[in-house]
Structure formats: C-alpha cells, structure tokens
C-alpha cells in the first residue's frame, strides 16, 4: 500500500517537473563565443536546461508558464570562479601559516566554521551570479561533502580536488586527518600514492602545489630537484583520466609543469615577462591559465592596514569575515601587529608587490593576445579575498591588462567550462545547455562592472532574486554598517538603514530622524576624524534586536558605548545609544 502511494507521488512529482517552464521574454542575449549582443530574444527554460531560443515574435507562450520580462535586460551565462578554496574563510584568522593569531582564534575554530558555513558560502556565490566554482585545493572532508550539494538548487556546480600534493607542508597543517589541506609527497612513490588515495573519492582533478625554494636551494635548483615527483604525479593522474592543476608562480616552475603535462596553471607567472617560447608551449599543450590578480595584495593590504573595500564588497561579502580583516587595529599583541604592518608597508614589500602585479598583468595580456585560454579566478578564501564578493575586483583588475570586456566575459564563462571539457553543458546561453544564467539590468559589454547589476539569477533552472537566495539576518545588518563605518564608506554605511531611521539617546530622546540627516552627521565625522575604529566587544541578538557593546577609537579619545539596533522589514529602523 505504502509503495503504491509512493509510486503515485513520484509520478506526480516527475510529471510536474516536466512541465516546469520559464520564458525570459524580449531579452538581449549575450553570445560570448561570437561576441555578439542579440536583442529581442525569448529564452525558454525547461527544468534545468535551456530548451529554446528564438526571436520573441516567433514564440508562443503557454498559459501556465512562468514569464520573466527581459525588456531592457541582458542575459549572460552564469559566471565561473575557476579558483577558490572552501577550507578557507577569507578573514584574518584563516591562514595561520601566514599570520599566527591562534591565541585569539584557534585554527580548529576556523575549520569548524568553514564546514558549518558551506551552505551560506554556496548561496553567496549564486547571489553574485557565480554558478560554477572550482575548488583547486581542498581536503577530504570537502571532497566527500561535495555530493551533498550536487543536486541543490542553491549550490553552484562544484568541481573539486582533494588535498594539494606538495613537497613542502607548513607545520600548522600537519596531522589534521580529513581536514588536512596537503598531502606531503617527498618521493616519487609518495606522489603516485597521493593520487591513488584520492581516487576512491572521485576528485574532478588533481592539484600540485609546486613550491620551489622552501628547501633552501635556489628556485631553479629546488624546482628541478622536485621535478621527478611532480612528473610522477602528473603521469599518475593522467593515467586515471584526471587533469592536473598546478600552483606555479615562477616562470621556471610554470615551464617545467607545462612541459611535463600540466593542464591548468592556477596563477600568473609573476617573476618574469613571458618569452615567446613559453607562450608557444602553453598554446601547443593547450594549457589553461587562471591569473588570480588580486589575492596577493589582499594579504599585503590587510597586514599593512590599508585595505580598501568597494561599496559592492561591503554589501555583498560575508560581513563577519570582512569585519575580521580590520581586527589588526585592536588586537592586543601590538608587537606582532606592528611587525606585520611595517613589513607590509616597507618600501621593499610595496615595490615587490607593484612589480609582481605589473608582471602578472603584462603576462596576462601576452597570453590572452596569443590565444591561450584564460579562465577568471579569485583564489577566494585567502586572507582579504572574500568568497563571491571578490570576483568583481578580479574582473576590474583583468580589465587593467587591456583585455576587452568580451574577452573577460569569455574568461569568466565558457573558458571556465572548458577546463574540465564541460563546454557542451555549461558556459554559454545556448539550447541544450544547463540553465545557469544571470539577468542583468545593464550591459556588461559597455562596462564589466555591470555584471554586478543582477536582477535575477537562474541556477539549474531555478529562478532567484539575489536578496532571496541569501537573506540578511539582523546581525548581518548590524555588522555591515559597522564594517562600512570602519572603512568610512558613507553609502555602504547607510545601506542597511531604513529611509526613515530614528536615532535615539537611550531611553527615548530622539536625536534625529531620516537617512539624509544621518548622512550629514556621519559624513562629516568620517571626513574629520583621524584614527577612527570601532571594535565590537560583545553582541547579543534577540529576534529583531541586536545589542552591540562597542569600544570606539575616536581620534585621541576612546569611547565605550552600547548601541541597540531595531530591525524592521529587513532594515535598521531605530538605534538607541547608551553612553
Ligand atoms: Zn589557491
């Protein structure tokens, strides 16, 4: 009996899903391959696939279909971030090998957060139009967990490897079991076994962390010494039909990796301008390059306490991770903080960064002009490079290389699909492909930043408004305005507030009302107060009320205060200050 009902039920569900159709009418389709904008199109989505595209006048829409009016809008393929790490959260405490702050927050807490936060991270990618991500260095936990998200409509399509195979491992990551992001491979045999171990968990590819010089040898000496292990890993992966991604930032490691069969270089070469023989080698071997232009400066600017965040990032990033990036302004270990600050702001560091950044950008243009396939990737998860929200900064930096907006669009869509030969399934707005799409309010070919003007995201055929896929909690709103306050960004600061916000001195003295009044008050203060920093000491959240205990460095003064935020209809409606 039970089975019979189940059968009927299953039948109903499947016949229902067969009928699930969405029509995006009168839209301009962005053809990234032909580099053409095609106006007045109707795009039909059936279940999770694009089933038809025709001139709007030629398509008849059935009565029960969902219709999205695409008038004056642009339909682009969902974006691909070809370089991310789920085991890293993007905040200050996420890489204890780069800065050890474990006395404030243990690495174990960071790992626990990375795991528990997966759904929010995935939703944030979709919210920002990124419908495919490639995790190019994970661990067994995430490699196994991936299957839980395969069929989730809130999750991007995930390509993922296991731990990075490496001849050098930072001490803090040793012996972490399933959470260990590295597999140390000191011999050829280790290398082969490192690949074999991952096979049972079905990785999409194998990743090598090709680090040269950590053994005290010269870069080239070290690179050549480890080459037999690198080669053995590449050969073993290829033997098992797995592609190889390689971290290689020097010309010599990149060259040796490509010569020996690397399929995907996950960073730019940043120590030498590439010569033609290397470019031809990349072309001949069809090696794909992911430039990751912003990740390095994320570290340096965080340590140097000169991080800049755009309005977009202040609004779209995980607000709590973003907030930690300013913690160096108040951590008690001032000696450590000062050491990092003076290192990051030293003339040598500043010049080195400038040099490596400009070499990366020149190399990107050389490779792009030569026809080497470029795939956009952020290296999100590293300190200062936040998941999903950092993508736009990467695009803007790619633009500086001189790549055209069309080329950047290709790098961010179809080229990402080509890394694992999925171009028949992903990466363009074409019949038969997965309905992973973004509907934009503005033309991305005119300005690549228009990729942030997202009206609707369609992932695996499911339609989302960006603010529905990931809802703001009251604490999110309180944290966002706090972050923007610390970055002195008046527009981002006001964004979480209601237009008719009321500001009180506790318990009930109205100080002023309305966002415009608030703008005046704070704008002047942001401009006039040097050394402004608000540290959150404690936070209590009770339904729609957030109570923050704050310690504010206000010029030379330090003020302790409590702010009580009342949230109504997803905006901060009232604030009560107790001083
Ligand atoms: Zn990386």
PDB file of N, CA, C and O in Angstrom, residues 85-95 110 113-114 117 121 298-299 302 307 309 317-318 320-326 379-390:
ATOM      1  N   UNK A  85      38.819  28.229  -2.566  1.00  0.00           N
ATOM      2  CA  UNK A  85      39.124  27.210  -1.541  1.00  0.00           C
ATOM      3  C   UNK A  85      38.045  27.238  -0.474  1.00  0.00           C
ATOM      4  O   UNK A  85      37.932  28.197   0.272  1.00  0.00           O
ATOM      5  N   UNK A  86      37.279  26.144  -0.386  1.00  0.00           N
ATOM      6  CA  UNK A  86      36.235  26.085   0.649  1.00  0.00           C
ATOM      7  C   UNK A  86      36.806  25.995   2.058  1.00  0.00           C
ATOM      8  O   UNK A  86      36.151  26.371   3.017  1.00  0.00           O
ATOM      9  N   UNK A  87      38.023  25.470   2.209  1.00  0.00           N
ATOM     10  CA  UNK A  87      38.533  25.300   3.582  1.00  0.00           C
ATOM     11  C   UNK A  87      39.034  26.612   4.172  1.00  0.00           C
ATOM     12  O   UNK A  87      39.358  26.673   5.347  1.00  0.00           O
ATOM     13  N   UNK A  88      39.062  27.666   3.371  1.00  0.00           N
ATOM     14  CA  UNK A  88      39.487  28.973   3.871  1.00  0.00           C
ATOM     15  C   UNK A  88      38.296  29.933   3.834  1.00  0.00           C
ATOM     16  O   UNK A  88      37.516  29.926   2.887  1.00  0.00           O
ATOM     17  N   UNK A  89      38.227  30.793   4.864  1.00  0.00           N
ATOM     18  CA  UNK A  89      37.047  31.650   5.021  1.00  0.00           C
ATOM     19  C   UNK A  89      37.220  33.075   4.521  1.00  0.00           C
ATOM     20  O   UNK A  89      36.264  33.836   4.503  1.00  0.00           O
ATOM     21  N   UNK A  90      38.453  33.465   4.183  1.00  0.00           N
ATOM     22  CA  UNK A  90      38.668  34.806   3.639  1.00  0.00           C
ATOM     23  C   UNK A  90      39.031  35.870   4.669  1.00  0.00           C
ATOM     24  O   UNK A  90      39.448  36.962   4.322  1.00  0.00           O
ATOM     25  N   UNK A  91      38.847  35.545   5.959  1.00  0.00           N
ATOM     26  CA  UNK A  91      39.116  36.529   7.013  1.00  0.00           C
ATOM     27  C   UNK A  91      40.554  36.457   7.529  1.00  0.00           C
ATOM     28  O   UNK A  91      41.401  35.751   6.984  1.00  0.00           O
ATOM     29  N   UNK A  92      40.781  37.172   8.636  1.00  0.00           N
ATOM     30  CA  UNK A  92      42.144  37.350   9.155  1.00  0.00           C
ATOM     31  C   UNK A  92      42.730  36.079   9.763  1.00  0.00           C
ATOM     32  O   UNK A  92      43.944  35.916   9.817  1.00  0.00           O
ATOM     33  N   UNK A  93      41.878  35.160  10.233  1.00  0.00           N
ATOM     34  CA  UNK A  93      42.372  34.016  11.010  1.00  0.00           C
ATOM     35  C   UNK A  93      42.451  32.732  10.190  1.00  0.00           C
ATOM     36  O   UNK A  93      42.663  31.656  10.734  1.00  0.00           O
ATOM     37  N   UNK A  94      42.274  32.853   8.892  1.00  0.00           N
ATOM     38  CA  UNK A  94      42.059  31.659   8.074  1.00  0.00           C
ATOM     39  C   UNK A  94      43.343  30.995   7.603  1.00  0.00           C
ATOM     40  O   UNK A  94      43.311  29.865   7.142  1.00  0.00           O
ATOM     41  N   UNK A  95      44.473  31.703   7.724  1.00  0.00           N
ATOM     42  CA  UNK A  95      45.754  31.133   7.287  1.00  0.00           C
ATOM     43  C   UNK A  95      46.821  31.307   8.371  1.00  0.00           C
ATOM     44  O   UNK A  95      47.673  32.188   8.291  1.00  0.00           O
ATOM     45  N   UNK A 110      38.395  27.873  12.980  1.00  0.00           N
ATOM     46  CA  UNK A 110      38.288  28.267  11.563  1.00  0.00           C
ATOM     47  C   UNK A 110      37.808  27.092  10.708  1.00  0.00           C
ATOM     48  O   UNK A 110      36.964  27.246   9.836  1.00  0.00           O
ATOM     49  N   UNK A 113      34.192  26.437  11.346  1.00  0.00           N
ATOM     50  CA  UNK A 113      33.376  27.446  10.657  1.00  0.00           C
ATOM     51  C   UNK A 113      33.277  27.128   9.163  1.00  0.00           C
ATOM     52  O   UNK A 113      32.184  27.166   8.584  1.00  0.00           O
ATOM     53  N   UNK A 114      34.420  26.810   8.561  1.00  0.00           N
ATOM     54  CA  UNK A 114      34.424  26.536   7.116  1.00  0.00           C
ATOM     55  C   UNK A 114      33.428  25.431   6.776  1.00  0.00           C
ATOM     56  O   UNK A 114      32.723  25.502   5.769  1.00  0.00           O
ATOM     57  N   UNK A 117      29.606  26.529   7.550  1.00  0.00           N
ATOM     58  CA  UNK A 117      29.198  27.704   6.781  1.00  0.00           C
ATOM     59  C   UNK A 117      28.998  27.416   5.287  1.00  0.00           C
ATOM     60  O   UNK A 117      28.740  28.322   4.505  1.00  0.00           O
ATOM     61  N   UNK A 121      28.031  30.000   2.113  1.00  0.00           N
ATOM     62  CA  UNK A 121      29.033  30.309   1.081  1.00  0.00           C
ATOM     63  C   UNK A 121      28.472  30.028  -0.312  1.00  0.00           C
ATOM     64  O   UNK A 121      28.602  30.833  -1.222  1.00  0.00           O
ATOM     65  N   UNK A 298      45.621  41.333  -1.356  1.00  0.00           N
ATOM     66  CA  UNK A 298      44.694  41.151  -0.233  1.00  0.00           C
ATOM     67  C   UNK A 298      45.453  40.917   1.074  1.00  0.00           C
ATOM     68  O   UNK A 298      45.126  41.502   2.108  1.00  0.00           O
ATOM     69  N   UNK A 299      46.461  40.062   1.012  1.00  0.00           N
ATOM     70  CA  UNK A 299      47.300  39.810   2.193  1.00  0.00           C
ATOM     71  C   UNK A 299      48.050  41.081   2.618  1.00  0.00           C
ATOM     72  O   UNK A 299      48.011  41.499   3.774  1.00  0.00           O
ATOM     73  N   UNK A 302      45.885  43.880   3.971  1.00  0.00           N
ATOM     74  CA  UNK A 302      45.331  43.557   5.296  1.00  0.00           C
ATOM     75  C   UNK A 302      46.408  43.762   6.362  1.00  0.00           C
ATOM     76  O   UNK A 302      46.180  44.432   7.370  1.00  0.00           O
ATOM     77  N   UNK A 307      43.722  48.274   3.650  1.00  0.00           N
ATOM     78  CA  UNK A 307      42.780  47.569   2.788  1.00  0.00           C
ATOM     79  C   UNK A 307      41.687  48.524   2.315  1.00  0.00           C
ATOM     80  O   UNK A 307      41.196  49.330   3.087  1.00  0.00           O
ATOM     81  N   UNK A 309      37.879  48.522   0.404  1.00  0.00           N
ATOM     82  CA  UNK A 309      36.766  47.666   0.010  1.00  0.00           C
ATOM     83  C   UNK A 309      35.761  48.528  -0.736  1.00  0.00           C
ATOM     84  O   UNK A 309      35.405  49.612  -0.270  1.00  0.00           O
ATOM     85  N   UNK A 317      29.825  40.909   0.693  1.00  0.00           N
ATOM     86  CA  UNK A 317      30.704  39.935   1.335  1.00  0.00           C
ATOM     87  C   UNK A 317      30.057  39.355   2.583  1.00  0.00           C
ATOM     88  O   UNK A 317      29.128  39.944   3.138  1.00  0.00           O
ATOM     89  N   UNK A 318      30.553  38.229   3.042  1.00  0.00           N
ATOM     90  CA  UNK A 318      30.225  37.733   4.366  1.00  0.00           C
ATOM     91  C   UNK A 318      30.671  38.818   5.351  1.00  0.00           C
ATOM     92  O   UNK A 318      31.863  39.081   5.494  1.00  0.00           O
ATOM     93  N   UNK A 320      30.903  39.138   8.521  1.00  0.00           N
ATOM     94  CA  UNK A 320      31.705  38.801   9.700  1.00  0.00           C
ATOM     95  C   UNK A 320      33.159  38.539   9.304  1.00  0.00           C
ATOM     96  O   UNK A 320      34.092  38.965   9.983  1.00  0.00           O
ATOM     97  N   UNK A 321      33.353  37.851   8.166  1.00  0.00           N
ATOM     98  CA  UNK A 321      34.725  37.632   7.686  1.00  0.00           C
ATOM     99  C   UNK A 321      35.345  38.959   7.270  1.00  0.00           C
ATOM    100  O   UNK A 321      36.495  39.239   7.569  1.00  0.00           O
ATOM    101  N   UNK A 322      34.570  39.777   6.580  1.00  0.00           N
ATOM    102  CA  UNK A 322      35.093  41.080   6.167  1.00  0.00           C
ATOM    103  C   UNK A 322      35.510  41.892   7.399  1.00  0.00           C
ATOM    104  O   UNK A 322      36.568  42.506   7.429  1.00  0.00           O
ATOM    105  N   UNK A 323      34.679  41.834   8.436  1.00  0.00           N
ATOM    106  CA  UNK A 323      34.969  42.577   9.665  1.00  0.00           C
ATOM    107  C   UNK A 323      36.310  42.185  10.287  1.00  0.00           C
ATOM    108  O   UNK A 323      37.048  43.042  10.765  1.00  0.00           O
ATOM    109  N   UNK A 324      36.649  40.899  10.237  1.00  0.00           N
ATOM    110  CA  UNK A 324      37.904  40.456  10.874  1.00  0.00           C
ATOM    111  C   UNK A 324      39.129  41.076  10.213  1.00  0.00           C
ATOM    112  O   UNK A 324      40.177  41.186  10.840  1.00  0.00           O
ATOM    113  N   UNK A 325      38.991  41.482   8.957  1.00  0.00           N
ATOM    114  CA  UNK A 325      40.160  41.992   8.221  1.00  0.00           C
ATOM    115  C   UNK A 325      40.689  43.293   8.831  1.00  0.00           C
ATOM    116  O   UNK A 325      41.809  43.704   8.541  1.00  0.00           O
ATOM    117  N   UNK A 326      39.863  43.919   9.697  1.00  0.00           N
ATOM    118  CA  UNK A 326      40.330  45.142  10.372  1.00  0.00           C
ATOM    119  C   UNK A 326      40.719  44.886  11.826  1.00  0.00           C
ATOM    120  O   UNK A 326      41.038  45.822  12.552  1.00  0.00           O
ATOM    121  N   UNK A 379      40.984  33.022  -6.232  1.00  0.00           N
ATOM    122  CA  UNK A 379      41.680  32.446  -5.072  1.00  0.00           C
ATOM    123  C   UNK A 379      40.941  32.798  -3.783  1.00  0.00           C
ATOM    124  O   UNK A 379      41.550  32.974  -2.722  1.00  0.00           O
ATOM    125  N   UNK A 380      39.620  32.920  -3.891  1.00  0.00           N
ATOM    126  CA  UNK A 380      38.798  33.298  -2.736  1.00  0.00           C
ATOM    127  C   UNK A 380      38.989  32.323  -1.586  1.00  0.00           C
ATOM    128  O   UNK A 380      39.157  31.115  -1.784  1.00  0.00           O
ATOM    129  N   UNK A 381      38.921  32.900  -0.394  1.00  0.00           N
ATOM    130  CA  UNK A 381      39.140  32.140   0.827  1.00  0.00           C
ATOM    131  C   UNK A 381      40.429  32.564   1.495  1.00  0.00           C
ATOM    132  O   UNK A 381      40.587  32.443   2.702  1.00  0.00           O
ATOM    133  N   UNK A 382      41.352  33.100   0.696  1.00  0.00           N
ATOM    134  CA  UNK A 382      42.589  33.615   1.277  1.00  0.00           C
ATOM    135  C   UNK A 382      42.318  34.916   2.023  1.00  0.00           C
ATOM    136  O   UNK A 382      41.303  35.596   1.792  1.00  0.00           O
ATOM    137  N   UNK A 383      43.242  35.289   2.909  1.00  0.00           N
ATOM    138  CA  UNK A 383      43.061  36.499   3.720  1.00  0.00           C
ATOM    139  C   UNK A 383      42.869  37.711   2.805  1.00  0.00           C
ATOM    140  O   UNK A 383      43.721  38.010   1.981  1.00  0.00           O
ATOM    141  N   UNK A 384      41.742  38.379   2.928  1.00  0.00           N
ATOM    142  CA  UNK A 384      41.478  39.595   2.158  1.00  0.00           C
ATOM    143  C   UNK A 384      40.772  39.342   0.831  1.00  0.00           C
ATOM    144  O   UNK A 384      40.365  40.290   0.171  1.00  0.00           O
ATOM    145  N   UNK A 385      40.667  38.080   0.422  1.00  0.00           N
ATOM    146  CA  UNK A 385      39.960  37.752  -0.828  1.00  0.00           C
ATOM    147  C   UNK A 385      38.718  36.944  -0.450  1.00  0.00           C
ATOM    148  O   UNK A 385      38.788  35.737  -0.254  1.00  0.00           O
ATOM    149  N   UNK A 386      37.602  37.649  -0.334  1.00  0.00           N
ATOM    150  CA  UNK A 386      36.406  37.043   0.248  1.00  0.00           C
ATOM    151  C   UNK A 386      35.600  36.275  -0.792  1.00  0.00           C
ATOM    152  O   UNK A 386      35.563  36.646  -1.968  1.00  0.00           O
ATOM    153  N   UNK A 387      34.973  35.215  -0.335  1.00  0.00           N
ATOM    154  CA  UNK A 387      34.192  34.367  -1.233  1.00  0.00           C
ATOM    155  C   UNK A 387      33.123  35.182  -1.968  1.00  0.00           C
ATOM    156  O   UNK A 387      32.426  35.997  -1.359  1.00  0.00           O
ATOM    157  N   UNK A 388      33.031  34.958  -3.248  1.00  0.00           N
ATOM    158  CA  UNK A 388      31.984  35.516  -4.140  1.00  0.00           C
ATOM    159  C   UNK A 388      32.105  37.027  -4.363  1.00  0.00           C
ATOM    160  O   UNK A 388      32.114  37.490  -5.488  1.00  0.00           O
ATOM    161  N   UNK A 389      32.237  37.797  -3.276  1.00  0.00           N
ATOM    162  CA  UNK A 389      32.231  39.260  -3.430  1.00  0.00           C
ATOM    163  C   UNK A 389      33.532  39.790  -4.030  1.00  0.00           C
ATOM    164  O   UNK A 389      33.581  40.925  -4.496  1.00  0.00           O
ATOM    165  N   UNK A 390      34.595  38.995  -4.031  1.00  0.00           N
ATOM    166  CA  UNK A 390      35.876  39.484  -4.563  1.00  0.00           C
ATOM    167  C   UNK A 390      35.957  39.355  -6.093  1.00  0.00           C
ATOM    168  O   UNK A 390      36.878  39.873  -6.715  1.00  0.00           O
TER     169      UNK A 390
END
